[in-house]
């Protein structure tokens, strides 16, 4: 009898404890503070909506972590930028329509509707390669003056003097270094040189080189930085195929990152068929399929290294003449270009290429009036047909191919470039600034390009991310 009474008492205590837990669960304070850690569903989470469609929502929490939610009823209320409170359970789908979703929303509350000041324009929300940084980039963009924004468009050849003063006056997006800038410098001296200009820039700089290997090397031409020059892609391929190219790419990434260089204007993914072609020695010297594999490998090898790589020279150099010294006309059919030249760019883009450099060749089958670098049609093709959402860069606008072109920098912006490689930064800056003030360039076009550059810098870790959710909830 005594044993039975003890059992009844134990069961009663267990029931009362469970009831207490359930009661606490429904108290607002407990729900806000504890249930995100509770083992009792539904769970609870605050977050800011960064992507949303009819049944799928991505939430960013205060620690910048992303969470994928499925919402059963078609979502018509929740918008990007809203701060929401979700009650949710684990998502157990019977189909594969939303395989990325981790949780299913059972109830929600819009805590803080989006603010117009932080609302990213709908046509900028392309779910692109830098989209996890769009909120931060847009927030930063809204704080910048027109002069600061225009400066971000310029990737300038490193000047011999007044580097810090130029940064202060023109707010440049980055510096492009050549072999002369590293002459007789050891690694510590190069690191100090780069650190000094980074320290002078309000927005961290893109620090760029052309370290292709072979005939185009800016770093490894200095034996104080590497004991021998990096070999060309074709030499590496001949020695050990793609495995050798992978080893080379990894070593190159480490060297550049160690020096403070964060952008390599390589690889060359052009397909050149003849030994007499100007670009031949800088290519893989293989067909389109193997060059596409090369593009994919190099881009994938760059991920996580701190160094971004650039596919060039879009839409494919082919057998064209040297644009450093004069204009070059490409009269091939579009069918030929699409079959032979575009696949390496497509492969690189699908592998996560962050930037594409456009040549100065006039590709008549795509635009018979403008060099590719100044062609809205060719940039539009890159964006819409190849679905490229990264940064588009001009080849150096001081090259001979553009020698007779007027208002180059203005045309470069209007064509859809995000970054302009230039030596005459003063002319580029002043002409773009005047064009905006005169209404030739809509400031919204500048904003969109700078937004993309800023998002890139956030993704690269050059700019430190802050949670907009924290800013909103602190108001």
Coordinates of C-alpha atoms in Angstrom, one line a residue:
X1 CA 0.0 0.0 0.0
X2 CA 2.8 2.4 0.9
X3 CA 4.6 1.6 -2.3
X4 CA 1.5 2.3 -4.3
X5 CA 1.0 5.7 -2.6
X6 CA 4.6 6.7 -3.4
X7 CA 4.1 5.8 -7.0
X8 CA 0.9 7.9 -7.2
X9 CA 2.7 10.8 -5.5
X10 CA 5.6 10.6 -8.0
X11 CA 3.3 10.6 -11.0
X12 CA 1.5 13.6 -9.6
X13 CA 4.8 15.6 -9.1
X14 CA 5.8 14.7 -12.7
X15 CA 2.4 16.0 -14.0
X16 CA 2.7 19.2 -12.1
X17 CA 6.3 19.8 -13.3
X18 CA 5.2 19.3 -16.9
X19 CA 2.3 21.6 -16.5
X20 CA 4.6 24.2 -15.0
X21 CA 6.9 23.9 -18.0
X22 CA 4.0 24.3 -20.4
X23 CA 2.8 27.3 -18.5
X24 CA 6.2 29.0 -18.6
X25 CA 6.4 28.2 -22.3
X26 CA 3.4 30.4 -23.0
X27 CA 4.6 33.3 -20.9
X28 CA 5.9 36.0 -23.3
X29 CA 9.2 36.6 -21.5
X30 CA 10.1 33.0 -21.3
X31 CA 9.1 32.6 -25.0
X32 CA 11.4 35.4 -26.1
X33 CA 14.4 34.5 -24.0
X34 CA 14.4 30.7 -23.8
X35 CA 12.4 28.8 -26.3
X36 CA 15.0 29.2 -29.1
X37 CA 17.0 26.8 -26.9
X38 CA 14.1 24.7 -25.8
X39 CA 13.7 21.1 -26.8
X40 CA 9.9 21.6 -26.9
X41 CA 8.5 22.7 -30.3
X42 CA 7.4 25.0 -31.7
X43 CA 10.6 26.9 -31.4
X44 CA 11.0 30.6 -31.6
X45 CA 13.3 33.0 -33.5
X46 CA 13.7 36.7 -34.4
X47 CA 15.3 37.6 -37.7
X48 CA 15.4 39.9 -40.7
X49 CA 14.0 38.6 -44.0
X50 CA 16.6 38.8 -46.7
X51 CA 14.9 36.6 -49.3
X52 CA 11.3 35.7 -49.8
X53 CA 9.1 33.9 -52.3
X54 CA 5.6 32.3 -52.0
X55 CA 6.7 29.4 -49.8
X56 CA 10.3 29.9 -48.9
X57 CA 11.9 32.6 -46.6
X58 CA 15.5 33.2 -45.6
X59 CA 16.0 34.8 -42.2
X60 CA 19.2 36.5 -40.9
X61 CA 19.6 36.5 -37.2
X62 CA 21.7 39.0 -35.1
X63 CA 24.8 36.8 -35.5
X64 CA 24.4 37.1 -39.3
X65 CA 23.5 33.4 -39.5
X66 CA 21.1 32.4 -42.3
X67 CA 18.1 30.1 -41.7
X68 CA 15.8 28.7 -44.4
X69 CA 12.1 28.4 -43.6
X70 CA 9.1 26.9 -45.4
X71 CA 5.8 28.6 -45.0
X72 CA 2.8 26.4 -46.0
X73 CA 0.3 29.2 -46.9
X74 CA 1.4 31.4 -49.8
X75 CA 3.3 34.4 -48.3
X76 CA 1.6 37.7 -49.3
X77 CA 2.6 39.8 -46.3
X78 CA 6.2 39.3 -45.4
X79 CA 8.7 41.5 -47.4
X80 CA 12.4 41.7 -47.6
X81 CA 13.7 43.9 -44.8
X82 CA 10.9 43.0 -42.4
X83 CA 12.0 41.9 -38.9
X84 CA 9.8 39.0 -38.0
X85 CA 9.2 36.6 -35.1
X86 CA 8.7 33.0 -36.2
X87 CA 7.3 30.0 -34.3
X88 CA 8.5 27.0 -36.2
X89 CA 9.1 23.3 -36.2
X90 CA 11.5 21.1 -38.1
X91 CA 10.6 20.9 -41.8
X92 CA 9.8 17.4 -43.0
X93 CA 8.8 17.6 -46.6
X94 CA 7.3 14.8 -48.6
X95 CA 8.8 16.2 -51.8
X96 CA 11.9 17.9 -53.0
X97 CA 10.4 21.3 -54.0
X98 CA 12.1 23.1 -51.2
X99 CA 15.0 20.9 -50.2
X100 CA 17.0 23.9 -48.8
X101 CA 14.4 24.6 -46.1
X102 CA 15.3 23.4 -42.6
X103 CA 12.2 24.6 -40.7
X104 CA 8.5 25.1 -41.2
X105 CA 6.8 28.2 -39.9
X106 CA 3.6 27.6 -37.8
X107 CA 3.0 31.1 -36.8
X108 CA 4.6 34.5 -37.3
X109 CA 4.4 38.2 -36.3
X110 CA 5.9 41.1 -38.2
X111 CA 7.8 42.9 -35.4
X112 CA 9.2 45.8 -37.5
X113 CA 8.2 46.4 -41.1
X114 CA 10.9 47.3 -43.5
X115 CA 12.1 50.9 -43.7
X116 CA 12.2 52.6 -47.1
X117 CA 15.7 54.0 -46.2
X118 CA 17.0 50.4 -46.1
X119 CA 14.8 48.8 -48.8
X120 CA 16.9 47.4 -51.6
X121 CA 15.3 48.3 -55.0
X122 CA 13.5 45.2 -56.4
X123 CA 15.5 45.1 -59.6
X124 CA 18.7 44.9 -57.6
X125 CA 17.6 41.8 -55.7
X126 CA 19.0 39.2 -58.2
X127 CA 19.8 36.5 -55.6
X128 CA 23.3 36.8 -57.0
X129 CA 26.7 35.7 -55.9
X130 CA 27.1 38.5 -53.3
X131 CA 23.4 38.6 -52.2
X132 CA 24.2 37.6 -48.6
X133 CA 25.9 41.0 -48.3
X134 CA 23.3 43.1 -50.1
X135 CA 21.7 44.5 -47.0
X136 CA 25.0 45.7 -45.6
X137 CA 26.1 47.1 -49.0
X138 CA 22.9 49.0 -49.4
X139 CA 23.1 50.4 -45.9
X140 CA 26.6 51.6 -46.6
X141 CA 25.7 53.0 -50.0
X142 CA 23.0 55.3 -48.5
X143 CA 25.7 57.0 -46.4
X144 CA 28.0 57.9 -49.3
X145 CA 28.3 61.2 -51.3
X146 CA 28.3 61.2 -55.1
X147 CA 32.1 61.8 -55.1
X148 CA 32.7 58.8 -52.8
X149 CA 30.5 56.6 -55.0
X150 CA 32.3 57.6 -58.2
X151 CA 35.7 56.9 -56.7
X152 CA 34.6 53.3 -56.0
X153 CA 34.2 52.8 -59.7
X154 CA 37.9 53.4 -60.4
X155 CA 40.6 50.7 -60.3
X156 CA 43.7 52.9 -60.8
X157 CA 47.2 52.0 -61.8
X158 CA 49.3 52.5 -58.6
X159 CA 50.9 56.0 -58.9
X160 CA 54.6 56.7 -58.2
X161 CA 53.8 59.5 -55.7
X162 CA 51.1 61.0 -53.5
X163 CA 49.2 57.7 -53.1
X164 CA 47.6 58.6 -49.8
X165 CA 46.6 62.1 -51.0
X166 CA 45.0 60.7 -54.1
X167 CA 42.9 58.3 -52.0
X168 CA 41.8 61.1 -49.7
X169 CA 40.8 63.3 -52.7
X170 CA 39.2 60.6 -55.0
X171 CA 38.0 57.8 -52.7
X172 CA 39.3 55.1 -55.2
X173 CA 37.9 51.6 -55.3
X174 CA 41.3 50.1 -55.7
X175 CA 44.9 50.2 -56.9
X176 CA 46.3 48.0 -59.7
X177 CA 50.0 47.2 -59.3
X178 CA 52.6 46.4 -62.0
X179 CA 56.0 44.7 -61.8
X180 CA 57.8 48.1 -61.4
X181 CA 55.9 48.7 -58.2
X182 CA 57.6 45.6 -56.7
X183 CA 61.1 46.0 -58.0
X184 CA 63.8 45.3 -55.4
X185 CA 61.1 44.9 -52.6
X186 CA 61.0 41.9 -50.4
X187 CA 57.8 40.5 -48.9
X188 CA 57.8 42.6 -45.8
X189 CA 58.3 45.8 -47.9
X190 CA 55.4 44.9 -50.2
X191 CA 53.2 44.1 -47.2
X192 CA 54.1 47.5 -45.7
X193 CA 53.4 49.3 -49.0
X194 CA 50.0 47.8 -49.3
X195 CA 49.1 48.2 -45.7
X196 CA 50.0 51.9 -45.8
X197 CA 47.5 52.6 -48.6
X198 CA 44.8 50.4 -47.0
X199 CA 45.2 52.5 -43.8
X200 CA 44.6 55.7 -45.8
X201 CA 41.3 54.5 -47.4
X202 CA 38.0 54.9 -45.7
X203 CA 36.6 51.9 -47.7
X204 CA 39.2 49.1 -48.0
X205 CA 40.8 48.9 -51.4
X206 CA 40.8 46.2 -54.0
X207 CA 44.6 45.5 -54.4
X208 CA 45.0 44.0 -57.9
X209 CA 47.7 42.5 -60.1
X210 CA 47.9 40.5 -63.3
X211 CA 49.6 37.3 -62.2
X212 CA 48.7 35.0 -65.0
X213 CA 51.9 33.0 -65.2
X214 CA 54.3 32.9 -68.2
X215 CA 54.8 36.2 -70.0
X216 CA 52.5 38.2 -67.7
X217 CA 53.7 38.1 -64.1
X218 CA 53.9 41.1 -61.8
X219 CA 54.9 39.4 -58.6
X220 CA 57.0 36.4 -59.5
X221 CA 59.1 38.5 -61.9
X222 CA 60.8 39.7 -58.6
X223 CA 63.0 36.9 -57.3
X224 CA 62.8 38.4 -53.8
X225 CA 59.2 37.4 -53.8
X226 CA 59.4 34.0 -55.5
X227 CA 62.5 32.0 -56.5
X228 CA 61.1 31.6 -60.1
X229 CA 58.4 33.0 -62.3
X230 CA 55.0 31.3 -62.2
X231 CA 54.7 29.1 -65.4
X232 CA 52.1 29.7 -68.0
X233 CA 48.9 27.7 -68.0
X234 CA 49.9 25.8 -71.1
X235 CA 53.3 24.9 -69.6
X236 CA 51.7 23.6 -66.4
X237 CA 49.1 21.6 -68.4
X238 CA 51.9 20.0 -70.4
X239 CA 53.9 19.1 -67.3
X240 CA 51.1 17.6 -65.2
X241 CA 47.6 18.4 -66.6
X242 CA 45.0 19.9 -64.3
X243 CA 46.5 18.5 -61.2
X244 CA 49.6 20.6 -61.8
X245 CA 47.4 23.7 -62.5
X246 CA 45.6 23.1 -59.2
X247 CA 48.9 23.0 -57.3
X248 CA 50.1 26.2 -59.0
X249 CA 46.8 28.0 -58.2
X250 CA 46.9 27.1 -54.6
X251 CA 50.5 28.3 -54.2
X252 CA 49.7 31.5 -56.1
X253 CA 46.7 32.2 -53.9
X254 CA 48.8 31.8 -50.8
X255 CA 51.6 34.1 -52.1
X256 CA 49.2 36.9 -53.2
X257 CA 47.1 36.7 -50.0
X258 CA 50.3 36.8 -47.8
X259 CA 51.4 40.0 -49.6
X260 CA 48.0 41.7 -49.1
X261 CA 46.8 41.3 -52.7
X262 CA 43.1 40.4 -52.9
X263 CA 42.4 40.5 -56.7
X264 CA 44.1 38.7 -59.5
X265 CA 43.2 39.7 -63.0
X266 CA 43.5 36.1 -64.2
X267 CA 42.8 33.5 -65.6
X268 CA 42.9 34.1 -69.3
X269 CA 40.2 31.8 -70.5
X270 CA 40.3 32.8 -74.2
X271 CA 40.6 30.1 -76.8
X272 CA 43.2 30.8 -79.5
X273 CA 43.6 28.3 -82.3
X274 CA 46.8 29.4 -84.0
X275 CA 50.3 29.9 -82.7
X276 CA 50.4 33.2 -84.5
X277 CA 47.4 34.5 -82.6
X278 CA 48.4 37.4 -80.3
X279 CA 46.8 35.8 -77.2
X280 CA 48.0 32.3 -77.9
X281 CA 50.9 32.1 -75.5
X282 CA 48.8 33.4 -72.6
X283 CA 46.0 30.8 -73.1
X284 CA 45.8 27.1 -72.1
X285 CA 46.5 26.3 -75.8
X286 CA 43.6 23.8 -75.8
X287 CA 40.1 23.6 -77.1
X288 CA 37.0 25.1 -75.7
X289 CA 36.0 22.1 -73.5
X290 CA 39.4 21.8 -71.8
X291 CA 39.6 25.6 -71.4
X292 CA 36.2 25.5 -69.7
X293 CA 37.5 22.9 -67.3
X294 CA 40.5 25.1 -66.6
X295 CA 38.3 28.1 -65.9
X296 CA 36.2 26.0 -63.5
X297 CA 39.2 24.6 -61.7
X298 CA 41.0 28.0 -61.1
X299 CA 37.8 29.7 -59.9
X300 CA 37.0 26.9 -57.5
X301 CA 40.6 26.8 -56.2
X302 CA 40.4 30.5 -55.4
X303 CA 37.5 30.1 -53.0
X304 CA 38.3 30.7 -49.4
X305 CA 41.8 32.0 -50.3
X306 CA 41.1 35.7 -49.8
X307 CA 42.1 36.3 -53.5
X308 CA 39.4 36.8 -56.1
X309 CA 40.0 35.8 -59.7
X310 CA 38.8 37.4 -62.9
X311 CA 37.8 35.7 -66.1
X312 CA 39.2 37.5 -69.2
X313 CA 38.8 38.7 -71.9
X314 CA 35.1 38.5 -72.5
X315 CA 33.5 37.6 -74.9
X316 CA 36.7 35.8 -76.0
X317 CA 39.8 37.1 -77.7
X318 CA 40.1 34.6 -80.5
X319 CA 42.7 35.5 -83.1
X320 CA 42.3 39.3 -82.7
X321 CA 45.2 41.7 -82.8
X322 CA 46.9 43.4 -79.8
X323 CA 44.5 46.0 -78.4
X324 CA 47.3 47.7 -76.5
X325 CA 48.5 49.3 -79.7
X326 CA 45.3 49.8 -81.8
X327 CA 41.7 48.8 -82.5
X328 CA 40.9 45.2 -83.4
X329 CA 37.8 44.0 -85.3
X330 CA 36.4 40.5 -84.7
X331 CA 34.3 39.5 -87.7
X332 CA 33.5 35.9 -86.6
X333 CA 29.9 34.8 -86.6
X334 CA 28.0 34.8 -83.3
X335 CA 27.5 31.0 -83.7
X336 CA 31.2 30.5 -83.8
X337 CA 31.8 32.7 -80.7
X338 CA 29.0 31.0 -78.8
X339 CA 30.4 27.5 -79.6
X340 CA 34.1 28.1 -79.1
X341 CA 34.6 31.2 -76.9
X342 CA 31.7 31.5 -74.4
X343 CA 31.8 28.0 -72.8
X344 CA 34.9 28.8 -70.6
X345 CA 33.2 32.0 -69.4
X346 CA 30.0 30.0 -68.7
X347 CA 31.9 27.4 -66.8
X348 CA 33.8 30.0 -64.7
X349 CA 30.6 31.9 -63.9
X350 CA 28.8 28.7 -62.8
X351 CA 31.7 27.9 -60.6
X352 CA 31.4 31.2 -58.7
X353 CA 33.5 33.7 -60.7
X354 CA 33.3 37.0 -58.9
X355 CA 34.5 39.3 -61.7
X356 CA 34.8 39.3 -65.5
X357 CA 37.0 41.6 -67.5
X358 CA 35.8 42.7 -70.9
X359 CA 38.1 43.2 -73.9
X360 CA 38.3 46.2 -76.3
X361 CA 37.8 44.1 -79.4
X362 CA 34.9 45.2 -81.6
X363 CA 32.8 42.0 -81.9
X364 CA 30.7 42.8 -85.0
X365 CA 28.3 39.9 -84.6
X366 CA 27.3 41.2 -81.2
X367 CA 27.8 45.0 -81.6
X368 CA 29.4 46.4 -84.7
X369 CA 29.6 50.0 -83.4
X370 CA 31.3 49.7 -80.0
X371 CA 34.3 48.0 -78.5
X372 CA 33.1 45.2 -76.3
X373 CA 34.2 47.1 -73.2
X374 CA 31.9 50.0 -74.1
X375 CA 29.0 48.0 -75.5
X376 CA 25.7 47.9 -73.6
X377 CA 24.6 45.0 -75.8
X378 CA 27.6 42.8 -74.8
X379 CA 27.2 43.7 -71.1
X380 CA 23.5 42.9 -71.3
X381 CA 24.3 39.5 -72.8
X382 CA 26.8 38.8 -70.0
X383 CA 24.2 39.7 -67.4
X384 CA 21.0 38.2 -68.9
X385 CA 22.2 35.3 -71.0
X386 CA 25.1 34.1 -68.8
X387 CA 23.4 35.2 -65.6
X388 CA 26.5 36.9 -64.3
X389 CA 25.8 38.8 -61.1
X390 CA 29.4 39.7 -60.1
X391 CA 31.5 42.7 -61.0
X392 CA 32.2 43.6 -64.6
X393 CA 35.6 45.3 -65.2
X394 CA 36.9 47.1 -68.3
X395 CA 40.3 46.3 -69.7
X396 CA 42.6 49.3 -69.2
X397 CA 41.0 52.3 -70.9
X398 CA 44.4 53.8 -71.7
X399 CA 45.1 51.1 -74.3
X400 CA 45.5 52.0 -77.9
X401 CA 42.2 50.4 -79.0
X402 CA 40.3 53.3 -77.4
X403 CA 42.7 56.0 -78.4
X404 CA 40.2 57.7 -80.8
X405 CA 37.2 57.2 -78.5
X406 CA 35.8 60.3 -76.8
X407 CA 34.2 60.3 -73.3
X408 CA 35.6 56.8 -72.6
X409 CA 34.8 56.7 -68.9
X410 CA 31.2 58.0 -69.4
X411 CA 30.6 55.3 -72.1
X412 CA 32.1 52.7 -69.8
X413 CA 29.6 53.5 -67.1
X414 CA 26.7 53.7 -69.6
X415 CA 27.7 50.3 -71.0
X416 CA 27.3 48.6 -67.6
X417 CA 30.8 48.3 -66.2
X418 CA 31.2 48.3 -62.5
X419 CA 35.0 48.9 -62.4
X420 CA 37.0 51.0 -64.8
X421 CA 40.8 50.3 -65.0
X422 CA 42.4 53.7 -65.6
X423 CA 45.6 55.6 -65.2
X424 CA 44.1 59.1 -65.7
X425 CA 41.9 58.8 -62.6
X426 CA 41.4 62.6 -62.5
X427 CA 39.9 62.7 -66.0
X428 CA 37.7 59.6 -65.3
X429 CA 36.5 61.0 -62.0
X430 CA 35.7 64.5 -63.3
X431 CA 34.0 63.4 -66.5
X432 CA 31.7 60.9 -64.7
X433 CA 30.9 63.5 -62.0
X434 CA 30.0 66.1 -64.6
X435 CA 28.0 63.6 -66.6
X436 CA 25.9 62.8 -63.5
X437 CA 25.3 66.4 -62.7
X438 CA 24.3 67.1 -66.3
X439 CA 21.9 64.2 -66.4
X440 CA 23.9 62.2 -69.0
X441 CA 24.4 59.4 -66.4
X442 CA 21.5 58.7 -64.0
X443 CA 22.9 58.6 -60.5
X444 CA 20.9 55.4 -60.0
X445 CA 23.2 53.7 -62.4
X446 CA 26.2 54.8 -60.3
X447 CA 24.4 53.5 -57.2
X448 CA 23.8 50.1 -58.7
X449 CA 27.4 49.6 -59.7
X450 CA 28.8 50.8 -56.3
X451 CA 26.2 48.6 -54.5
X452 CA 27.7 45.6 -56.3
X453 CA 31.3 46.7 -55.5
X454 CA 30.4 47.2 -51.9
X455 CA 28.7 43.8 -51.7
X456 CA 31.8 42.3 -53.2
X457 CA 34.0 43.9 -50.5
X458 CA 31.7 42.7 -47.8
X459 CA 31.8 39.2 -49.2
X460 CA 35.5 39.3 -49.4
X461 CA 35.7 40.4 -45.7
X462 CA 37.4 43.7 -46.6
X463 CA 34.4 45.5 -45.0
X464 CA 33.1 44.2 -41.7
X465 CA 29.5 43.1 -41.7
X466 CA 27.1 44.4 -39.1
X467 CA 23.6 43.1 -38.6
X468 CA 20.9 45.5 -39.7
X469 CA 18.6 43.5 -37.5
X470 CA 20.6 44.6 -34.5
X471 CA 20.3 48.2 -35.7
X472 CA 16.5 48.0 -36.1
X473 CA 15.8 46.3 -32.8
X474 CA 18.0 48.8 -30.9
X475 CA 15.8 51.8 -32.1

